[in-house]
Coordinates of C-alpha atoms and ligand atoms in Angstrom, one line a residue:
M206 CA -13.4 19.0 10.8
L207 CA -13.0 22.7 9.2
N208 CA -12.0 20.1 6.6
K209 CA -15.4 18.3 6.2
D210 CA -17.8 21.5 6.4
F211 CA -15.5 23.5 3.5
H212 CA -15.8 20.3 1.4
T213 CA -19.7 20.0 2.3
V214 CA -20.2 23.8 1.3
L215 CA -17.8 23.2 -2.2
K216 CA -20.1 19.7 -2.6
K217 CA -23.5 21.8 -2.1
E218 CA -22.3 24.6 -4.7
V219 CA -21.7 21.9 -7.1
F220 CA -25.2 19.7 -6.9
Q221 CA -26.7 23.2 -7.0
T222 CA -25.0 24.6 -10.4
L223 CA -25.7 21.2 -12.0
A224 CA -29.2 20.9 -11.1
R225 CA -29.7 24.6 -12.3
C226 CA -27.7 23.7 -16.1
V227 CA -29.5 20.4 -16.3
D228 CA -32.8 22.4 -15.9
S229 CA -31.7 25.2 -18.0
L230 CA -30.7 22.8 -20.6
S231 CA -33.3 20.6 -20.2
L232 CA -31.5 16.8 -19.8
E233 CA -32.4 14.8 -18.1
S234 CA -29.3 14.2 -15.8
Y235 CA -28.5 12.0 -12.7
L236 CA -25.5 11.3 -9.8
V237 CA -24.8 8.1 -9.5
G238 CA -22.3 5.8 -8.2
G239 CA -19.8 6.7 -5.3
V240 CA -20.7 10.7 -4.5
V241 CA -24.1 9.0 -3.5
R242 CA -23.4 5.9 -1.3
D243 CA -21.5 8.2 0.7
H244 CA -23.1 11.1 1.1
L245 CA -26.0 8.3 2.7
L246 CA -23.2 6.7 4.3
D247 CA -22.3 10.2 5.3
K248 CA -19.0 10.0 4.4
E249 CA -18.1 12.7 2.4
K250 CA -14.8 11.9 1.0
A251 CA -16.1 11.3 -2.0
K252 CA -13.8 13.8 -4.6
D253 CA -15.4 12.3 -7.3
I254 CA -18.4 12.8 -8.8
D255 CA -20.4 10.9 -11.1
I256 CA -22.9 12.9 -13.3
I257 CA -25.1 10.7 -16.1
T258 CA -27.2 12.0 -19.3
V259 CA -29.3 10.1 -20.8
G260 CA -27.6 11.2 -24.4
S261 CA -25.0 13.0 -23.9
G262 CA -22.9 14.2 -20.8
I263 CA -20.9 17.3 -23.1
E264 CA -22.4 19.6 -23.1
L265 CA -23.5 19.8 -19.5
A266 CA -20.0 19.8 -19.0
K267 CA -19.6 23.0 -20.8
T268 CA -22.3 24.7 -19.2
V269 CA -21.5 23.8 -15.4
Q270 CA -17.8 24.5 -16.1
K271 CA -19.1 28.0 -17.1
E272 CA -20.4 28.4 -13.9
L273 CA -18.1 27.3 -11.2
P274 CA -16.1 30.0 -10.9
G275 CA -11.9 28.7 -11.7
A276 CA -12.9 25.7 -12.9
Q277 CA -10.7 24.4 -15.0
A278 CA -11.0 23.5 -18.7
V279 CA -13.5 20.7 -19.8
Q280 CA -11.3 17.8 -20.4
V281 CA -13.6 16.0 -23.8
F282 CA -13.0 11.9 -24.6
K283 CA -14.3 11.5 -27.2
S284 CA -14.7 8.5 -28.8
Y285 CA -16.4 7.3 -24.7
G286 CA -18.9 10.2 -24.8
T287 CA -17.7 11.6 -21.9
A288 CA -16.3 14.5 -20.2
M289 CA -13.9 15.8 -17.1
V290 CA -14.2 19.1 -15.4
Q291 CA -12.1 19.8 -12.5
W292 CA -13.0 22.4 -9.6
R293 CA -11.8 22.8 -6.3
D294 CA -10.5 19.1 -5.4
L295 CA -13.8 17.8 -6.5
S296 CA -13.6 15.8 -10.2
L297 CA -17.0 16.1 -12.4
E298 CA -16.9 13.2 -14.6
F299 CA -20.0 13.7 -17.0
V300 CA -20.9 10.1 -18.6
S301 CA -23.5 9.1 -20.8
A302 CA -26.2 6.6 -19.5
R303 CA -24.9 3.3 -21.2
K304 CA -26.2 -0.1 -21.7
E305 CA -23.1 -2.8 -22.3
S306 CA -22.5 -6.5 -23.2
Y307 CA -19.7 -8.8 -22.4
S308 CA -17.6 -10.6 -24.8
R309 CA -15.9 -13.6 -22.5
D310 CA -12.3 -12.9 -23.0
S311 CA -12.3 -8.8 -22.5
R312 CA -13.3 -7.0 -19.1
N313 CA -14.3 -3.9 -22.0
P314 CA -17.6 -4.3 -22.8
Q315 CA -19.3 -3.2 -26.2
V316 CA -21.3 0.4 -25.3
T317 CA -24.3 1.8 -26.7
M318 CA -26.4 4.9 -25.6
G319 CA -29.2 3.7 -22.8
S320 CA -32.0 4.6 -20.9
L321 CA -31.3 5.3 -15.9
E322 CA -32.4 2.4 -16.1
D323 CA -29.8 0.4 -18.4
D324 CA -27.1 2.5 -16.4
Q325 CA -27.8 1.4 -13.3
N326 CA -28.0 -2.5 -14.0
R327 CA -24.8 -2.2 -15.7
R328 CA -23.1 -0.9 -12.3
D329 CA -21.7 -3.6 -9.5
F330 CA -23.2 -2.7 -7.0
T331 CA -26.0 -2.6 -5.5
I332 CA -25.2 0.0 -3.5
N333 CA -23.1 1.5 -5.7
A334 CA -26.1 2.0 -8.3
L335 CA -28.3 4.4 -6.5
A336 CA -28.8 7.6 -8.6
V337 CA -30.3 11.2 -7.0
S338 CA -32.6 13.0 -9.7
L339 CA -30.5 16.5 -10.5
N340 CA -34.1 16.4 -12.9
A341 CA -36.7 19.6 -12.0
K342 CA -39.9 18.0 -11.9
D343 CA -38.4 15.2 -8.8
K344 CA -34.7 16.8 -7.9
G345 CA -33.5 15.1 -5.0
T346 CA -35.2 12.2 -5.6
L347 CA -33.5 8.8 -4.5
L348 CA -34.0 6.1 -7.2
D349 CA -33.1 2.8 -6.3
P350 CA -34.1 -0.1 -8.1
F351 CA -32.3 -2.5 -6.3
N352 CA -33.2 -1.6 -2.4
G353 CA -29.6 -0.5 -2.5
L354 CA -30.6 1.5 0.4
E355 CA -31.2 -1.0 2.6
D356 CA -27.9 -2.8 1.7
L357 CA -26.2 0.4 2.7
Q358 CA -28.0 -0.1 6.4
N359 CA -27.8 -3.3 6.9
G360 CA -23.6 -3.1 5.3
I361 CA -24.2 -5.8 2.7
I362 CA -22.3 -6.1 -0.5
R363 CA -24.8 -7.1 -3.5
T364 CA -24.6 -7.3 -6.9
P365 CA -27.9 -5.8 -8.8
L366 CA -27.7 -8.3 -11.2
E367 CA -26.9 -12.6 -11.1
P368 CA -23.5 -12.3 -9.6
G369 CA -22.0 -15.4 -11.8
V370 CA -22.2 -13.0 -14.6
T371 CA -21.0 -10.0 -12.6
Y372 CA -18.3 -11.2 -11.7
S373 CA -17.7 -13.5 -15.2
D374 CA -17.8 -10.1 -17.0
D375 CA -15.7 -8.2 -15.3
P376 CA -13.7 -10.0 -13.2
L377 CA -12.5 -6.2 -11.2
R378 CA -15.8 -6.3 -9.5
M379 CA -14.5 -9.2 -7.4
F380 CA -11.6 -7.4 -5.5
R381 CA -13.9 -4.9 -6.1
A382 CA -16.8 -6.5 -3.8
I383 CA -13.8 -7.3 -1.3
R384 CA -12.0 -3.9 -1.2
F385 CA -15.7 -2.2 -0.4
A386 CA -16.3 -4.8 2.3
A387 CA -12.6 -4.2 3.7
Q388 CA -13.1 -0.4 3.1
L389 CA -16.9 -0.1 4.8
N390 CA -16.7 -2.9 7.2
F391 CA -19.6 -4.5 5.3
K392 CA -20.7 -8.5 4.5
I393 CA -20.4 -9.9 1.0
E394 CA -23.5 -11.6 0.5
D395 CA -23.1 -15.7 0.6
K396 CA -24.3 -16.1 -3.2
S397 CA -22.1 -13.6 -3.8
L398 CA -18.7 -14.9 -2.2
K399 CA -19.9 -18.1 -3.9
A400 CA -19.8 -17.0 -7.6
I401 CA -16.2 -15.5 -6.2
R402 CA -15.3 -18.8 -5.5
G403 CA -16.3 -19.8 -8.7
N404 CA -14.9 -17.0 -11.2
A405 CA -12.0 -16.9 -9.5
H406 CA -9.7 -17.9 -12.4
R407 CA -11.1 -15.0 -14.2
I408 CA -8.9 -12.5 -12.7
A409 CA -6.3 -14.3 -15.8
I410 CA -8.0 -11.4 -18.2
M411 CA -7.2 -8.3 -15.9
S412 CA -4.4 -6.0 -16.3
K413 CA -1.3 -6.1 -13.3
E414 CA -2.0 -2.6 -12.8
R415 CA -5.9 -2.5 -11.8
I416 CA -5.1 -5.2 -9.2
V417 CA -2.4 -4.0 -7.7
E418 CA -5.0 -0.2 -7.6
E419 CA -7.1 -2.3 -5.6
L420 CA -4.7 -3.9 -3.7
H421 CA -3.1 -0.6 -2.1
K422 CA -6.8 0.3 -1.8
I423 CA -7.2 -3.2 0.8
M424 CA -4.3 -2.0 2.1
L425 CA -4.6 0.9 3.4
T426 CA -8.2 0.2 4.8
P427 CA -7.6 0.5 8.8
E428 CA -7.3 -3.3 9.0
P429 CA -6.0 -4.9 6.3
S430 CA -5.9 -8.4 7.7
H431 CA -9.9 -8.6 6.7
G432 CA -9.2 -7.6 2.7
F433 CA -6.2 -10.1 2.6
L434 CA -8.5 -13.0 4.3
M435 CA -11.5 -12.4 2.6
L436 CA -8.7 -12.3 -0.7
E437 CA -7.2 -16.1 0.4
Q438 CA -11.2 -17.5 1.4
N439 CA -12.2 -16.9 -2.1
G440 CA -9.0 -17.6 -4.1
L441 CA -8.2 -14.5 -5.4
L442 CA -5.0 -14.4 -3.2
E443 CA -3.5 -17.6 -4.1
R444 CA -3.5 -15.7 -7.8
I445 CA -1.7 -13.1 -7.0
L446 CA 0.9 -13.9 -3.7
P447 CA 0.9 -16.8 -3.9
E448 CA 4.1 -16.3 -1.4
L449 CA 2.0 -15.1 1.1
I450 CA 0.2 -18.6 0.9
Q451 CA 3.4 -20.1 1.3
L452 CA 3.7 -19.6 4.3
K453 CA 0.1 -20.8 5.8
G454 CA 0.3 -24.0 7.6
I455 CA 2.2 -25.4 10.9
E456 CA 4.4 -28.1 10.9
E457 CA 5.6 -30.4 13.9
I458 CA 8.0 -32.3 14.2
E459 CA 9.5 -34.4 16.9
G460 CA 7.4 -32.3 19.0
Q461 CA 7.9 -29.2 17.4
R462 CA 6.0 -26.6 15.7
H463 CA 6.8 -23.2 14.4
K464 CA 4.2 -20.7 14.2
D465 CA 1.6 -20.0 11.3
N466 CA 3.6 -17.6 9.6
F467 CA 0.6 -16.3 7.0
Y468 CA -1.2 -15.4 9.9
H469 CA 0.9 -14.1 11.8
T470 CA 2.1 -11.4 8.9
L471 CA -2.2 -10.6 8.7
E472 CA -1.1 -9.8 12.4
V473 CA 2.0 -7.5 11.5
V474 CA 0.0 -5.4 8.5
D475 CA -2.8 -4.5 11.2
N476 CA -0.1 -3.5 13.7
I477 CA 1.7 -1.1 11.6
C478 CA -1.5 -0.1 10.2
K479 CA -2.1 1.6 13.9
D480 CA 1.2 3.6 13.6
T481 CA 1.7 4.2 9.7
Q482 CA -0.3 5.6 6.6
D483 CA 2.7 5.0 4.5
L484 CA 1.1 2.5 2.5
W485 CA 4.7 1.3 1.2
L486 CA 5.9 0.4 5.5
R487 CA 2.6 -1.3 5.2
W488 CA 3.8 -3.1 2.4
A489 CA 6.6 -3.8 4.0
A490 CA 5.2 -5.7 6.9
L491 CA 3.0 -7.9 4.5
L492 CA 6.2 -9.2 2.9
H493 CA 8.6 -9.2 5.7
D494 CA 8.4 -13.5 6.3
I495 CA 8.0 -14.7 2.7
G496 CA 11.7 -15.8 2.8
K497 CA 10.7 -17.9 5.5
A498 CA 8.7 -20.8 3.3
P499 CA 11.6 -21.4 1.0
T500 CA 14.4 -21.3 3.8
K501 CA 12.4 -23.5 6.1
K502 CA 14.3 -26.1 7.8
F503 CA 13.8 -28.8 10.5
N504 CA 17.7 -29.3 12.8
S505 CA 16.7 -32.3 15.6
K506 CA 18.6 -29.4 17.8
I507 CA 17.5 -26.5 17.3
G508 CA 14.4 -26.9 15.8
W509 CA 13.0 -25.0 12.6
T510 CA 15.2 -22.4 11.3
F511 CA 14.8 -19.4 8.5
H512 CA 18.1 -19.0 8.1
G513 CA 18.6 -16.0 5.3
H514 CA 15.0 -16.0 5.1
E515 CA 15.4 -12.1 4.8
F516 CA 17.8 -12.0 2.3
V517 CA 15.9 -14.6 0.2
G518 CA 12.4 -12.0 1.2
S519 CA 14.1 -9.1 -0.4
K520 CA 15.4 -11.1 -3.4
M521 CA 11.4 -11.9 -3.7
V522 CA 10.0 -9.0 -3.2
Y523 CA 12.2 -7.9 -6.5
K524 CA 10.5 -10.7 -8.7
L525 CA 7.2 -10.0 -6.8
F526 CA 6.9 -6.5 -7.3
K527 CA 8.2 -7.7 -11.1
R528 CA 5.4 -10.3 -12.1
L529 CA 3.0 -7.2 -10.5
K530 CA 3.9 -4.9 -12.2
M531 CA 4.6 -2.3 -9.6
P532 CA 7.2 -0.2 -9.6
L533 CA 10.8 -1.1 -9.5
N534 CA 12.1 2.1 -8.1
E535 CA 13.3 3.4 -4.7
K536 CA 9.7 2.2 -3.9
M537 CA 11.3 -1.2 -3.8
K538 CA 14.5 -0.5 -2.8
Y539 CA 12.6 1.2 0.8
V540 CA 10.6 -2.2 0.4
Q541 CA 13.6 -4.9 0.3
K542 CA 15.7 -3.2 2.9
L543 CA 13.3 -3.2 4.9
V544 CA 12.9 -6.5 4.9
I545 CA 16.8 -7.8 4.7
M546 CA 17.1 -5.8 7.7
S547 CA 14.3 -6.9 9.4
S548 CA 16.1 -9.2 11.8
R549 CA 18.7 -7.0 13.0
P550 CA 16.7 -4.4 15.4
I551 CA 15.7 -7.6 16.9
I552 CA 19.1 -8.7 17.7
I553 CA 19.8 -6.2 19.3
A554 CA 16.3 -5.5 21.5
E555 CA 17.2 -9.1 22.9
E556 CA 20.5 -9.0 23.4
I557 CA 22.6 -5.7 26.0
V558 CA 22.7 -3.3 23.6
T559 CA 26.1 -2.1 22.9
D560 CA 27.2 1.1 21.6
A561 CA 28.9 -0.6 18.8
A562 CA 25.6 -2.6 17.4
V563 CA 23.2 -0.1 17.5
R564 CA 26.2 2.1 15.7
R565 CA 26.6 -0.3 13.2
L566 CA 22.6 -0.1 13.0
V567 CA 22.0 3.2 12.3
F568 CA 24.5 3.4 9.9
D569 CA 22.8 0.7 7.5
A570 CA 19.5 1.7 8.3
G571 CA 20.0 5.3 7.2
E572 CA 17.0 7.0 6.2
I573 CA 14.8 3.8 7.1
L574 CA 15.5 3.0 10.2
E575 CA 12.7 4.7 12.2
D576 CA 10.6 2.8 10.0
L577 CA 12.3 0.1 10.6
I578 CA 12.3 -0.4 14.4
T579 CA 7.9 0.3 13.9
L580 CA 8.3 -2.6 11.6
C581 CA 9.9 -4.6 14.5
E582 CA 7.4 -3.0 17.3
A583 CA 4.9 -4.5 14.9
D584 CA 6.2 -7.9 14.9
I585 CA 5.7 -8.5 18.2
T586 CA 2.4 -10.7 18.5
T587 CA 3.4 -13.4 20.9
K588 CA 0.4 -13.9 23.2
N589 CA 2.4 -13.9 26.6
P590 CA 1.3 -10.8 28.0
A591 CA 5.1 -11.1 30.4
R592 CA 7.0 -11.4 26.8
F593 CA 5.0 -8.9 24.9
K594 CA 5.5 -6.1 27.6
R595 CA 9.3 -7.0 27.7
Y596 CA 9.7 -6.6 23.9
H597 CA 8.0 -3.6 23.9
N598 CA 10.2 -2.2 26.3
N599 CA 13.1 -3.5 25.0
F600 CA 12.7 -1.8 21.6
K601 CA 11.9 1.5 24.1
L602 CA 15.4 1.4 25.0
V603 CA 16.9 0.5 21.2
R604 CA 15.1 3.8 20.9
E605 CA 16.8 6.1 23.3
K606 CA 19.6 4.4 22.8
I607 CA 19.6 5.1 19.0
K608 CA 19.3 8.9 20.2
E609 CA 22.4 8.8 22.4
V610 CA 24.3 7.2 19.9
E611 CA 23.0 9.2 17.4
E612 CA 23.4 12.8 19.2
R613 CA 27.0 11.6 20.1
D614 CA 28.2 9.9 16.9
R615 CA 26.5 11.2 14.0
V616 CA 26.7 8.5 11.6
R617 CA 23.5 8.3 10.4
N618 CA 24.0 8.8 6.7
F619 CA 28.0 9.7 7.5
Q620 CA 30.4 11.1 5.7
P621 CA 33.8 9.3 6.6
P622 CA 35.6 13.1 7.8
V623 CA 38.6 11.4 5.8
T624 CA 37.8 12.1 2.0
G625 CA 39.5 10.1 -1.1
E626 CA 40.4 13.1 -2.0
M627 CA 42.6 13.9 1.6
I628 CA 43.9 10.4 1.4
M629 CA 45.0 10.6 -2.5
N630 CA 46.5 13.8 -2.0
H631 CA 48.5 13.0 0.7
F632 CA 50.2 9.4 -0.3
N633 CA 50.3 11.2 -3.6
L634 CA 48.1 8.7 -5.4
R635 CA 45.9 7.8 -8.1
P636 CA 42.5 6.5 -8.3
C637 CA 43.3 2.9 -6.7
K638 CA 41.8 0.6 -4.3
E639 CA 44.2 1.7 -1.4
I640 CA 42.1 4.6 -1.1
G641 CA 39.1 2.0 -0.4
L642 CA 41.0 0.2 1.6
I643 CA 41.6 3.2 4.0
K644 CA 38.2 4.4 3.7
E645 CA 36.5 1.4 4.8
A646 CA 39.3 1.0 8.0
I647 CA 38.3 4.3 9.0
K648 CA 34.1 3.5 8.8
E649 CA 34.9 0.6 10.8
A650 CA 36.8 2.0 13.3
I651 CA 34.2 4.7 14.1
L652 CA 31.2 2.4 13.8
E653 CA 33.2 0.2 16.5
G654 CA 34.0 3.0 18.3
E655 CA 37.6 3.1 17.9
I656 CA 38.2 6.2 17.1
P657 CA 35.9 9.1 17.2
N658 CA 34.1 10.2 14.0
E659 CA 35.9 13.2 13.7
Y660 CA 38.4 14.1 11.4
E661 CA 41.8 14.3 13.9
A662 CA 41.6 10.9 14.2
A663 CA 40.6 9.5 11.2
F664 CA 43.7 11.0 9.9
A665 CA 46.1 9.5 12.0
L666 CA 44.5 6.4 11.3
M667 CA 44.7 7.5 7.4
I668 CA 48.8 8.2 8.0
K669 CA 48.5 4.5 10.6
K670 CA 46.9 2.3 7.6
G671 CA 48.5 3.9 5.0
I672 CA 52.4 3.2 6.5
D673 CA 50.5 -0.5 7.5
I674 CA 49.6 -1.2 3.9
G675 CA 53.3 0.1 2.1
L676 CA 51.6 3.4 0.9
E677 CA 55.1 4.9 1.8
A678 CA 56.5 3.8 -1.4
H679 CA 54.2 5.5 -3.3
G680 CA 54.0 8.8 -1.5
K681 CA 55.9 11.9 -0.3
Ligands
ATP1940 P1 -14.1 5.0 -5.1 O1 -14.0 6.1 -5.5 O2 -14.2 5.7 -3.2 O3 -12.9 4.0 -5.4 P2 -16.7 4.7 -6.6 O4 -17.9 3.6 -6.3 O5 -16.7 6.0 -6.8 O6 -15.8 4.5 -5.9 P3 -15.4 3.7 -9.2 O7 -14.3 3.5 -9.6 O8 -14.9 5.5 -8.7 O9 -15.5 3.5 -7.7 O10 -16.8 4.5 -9.6 C1 -17.8 5.5 -9.5 C2 -19.3 4.0 -9.9 O11 -18.7 3.5 -11.8 C3 -19.2 3.1 -9.2 O12 -19.9 3.7 -8.1 C4 -20.2 2.0 -9.8 O13 -21.1 2.1 -9.9 C5 -19.5 2.0 -11.0 N1 -18.4 1.2 -11.6 C6 -17.7 1.4 -11.7 N2 -16.3 0.4 -11.8 C7 -17.1 -0.8 -12.2 C8 -16.9 -1.8 -12.6 N3 -15.9 -2.6 -12.9 N4 -18.7 -2.4 -12.7 C9 -19.3 -2.1 -12.7 N5 -19.4 -0.8 -12.3 C10 -18.8 -0.3 -12.1
MG1941 MG1 -15.5 7.5 -7.5

């Protein structure tokens, strides 16, 4: 792939420049962390390149910046003794090798200058503690004090030090362990899993933003169910997304069972990830059924019901976003709208599709229509092959019908052909509620197919409706 090759060439140039500058300044420096790990895994995705220097890395950053044509000015963070150089799409982060000690109530450690070994000791996982020398005497040598290479080959997430201490010191590492396991399809070693379960309560000292950042990364893996199941099995999910845990379990009354909506949800998320890379559409899939727990009821005649779960769920989305300090902006509204409309296309797909029902769906969904249908298709998790096929076929029909109706009636984002201003002019009105009534009547008539989406017909209806509600008294 052109892109990957280009990226590799750029990195090669960076590595050569780094080694040259390290040599000229006689500084002890190493590549470390993600860039080494991903290179060994033959994944050239890392865009941030971490360089540690024993002593200050700021001078090295300044020298490297001059050597890379077009690199942006060095950004120095004095208090941390770190510096950053942005070159093309790569960020080079220069940090001093450091030693850390933690206190109970914060994930921010006391930091002092240290050796390469100190620095490797403080790293979260053996696969992230791998360093490559940039120094003339042993350039290119892999420094691997914790057998990270072996773990990389065997697909194991393991901490360099005692896992209980590692996770308690910085609980973010619990999420990182699960996130790396999910991204790389690795296994977390048992001792670590045990320590995570024992320290799950420590996430209380983490900022919500950092938690969400990790959740997003898990959500962007090809099959997020793996990550979410690890979060669930190790006591983290209940602390961050209890709404999902509430969906767990199957109840049976009078021989009638409902499905386990937790596992169903995870299946829906995995399904939708085959069709979209969009983070928020994936979130909508994760949250589309959360209203089912509080609305669940049993009725002897009709069995289990979840009446109004879409509406309740969309309210819960707001609370959940707020609690996790996620953006309360158009992204949240988008997720809410998908949740609230999540059953609409299903009803259409189950019945004989009338043009009016499709027009209404198109009008109400507007911009989210395609994503909504994608969500509904992902929602098909039946294990009955005949039903699976039938439901998918129905959605194919819904898509075709939508296309047909859209081409003919142009109801998406539609602006009624008669405006409020036209109504005011015709009946000589000031702004008043009658205008809204007429507009609504025109919209309804178009959606129901009683009149075409055209000016003439809408204008005629406006006059009729105006007379009906006694408007001539005001008008010309
Ligand atoms: P990616 O960038 O793909 O998320 P990464 O390994 O580069 O992966 P970063 O967050 O960029 O992750 O961190 C760079 C390196 O810093 C890691 O490889 C690891 O060695 C170290 N590191 C980051 N966060 C922690 C932490 N919370 N505790 C210990 N070491 C950490
Ligand atoms: Mg990184």
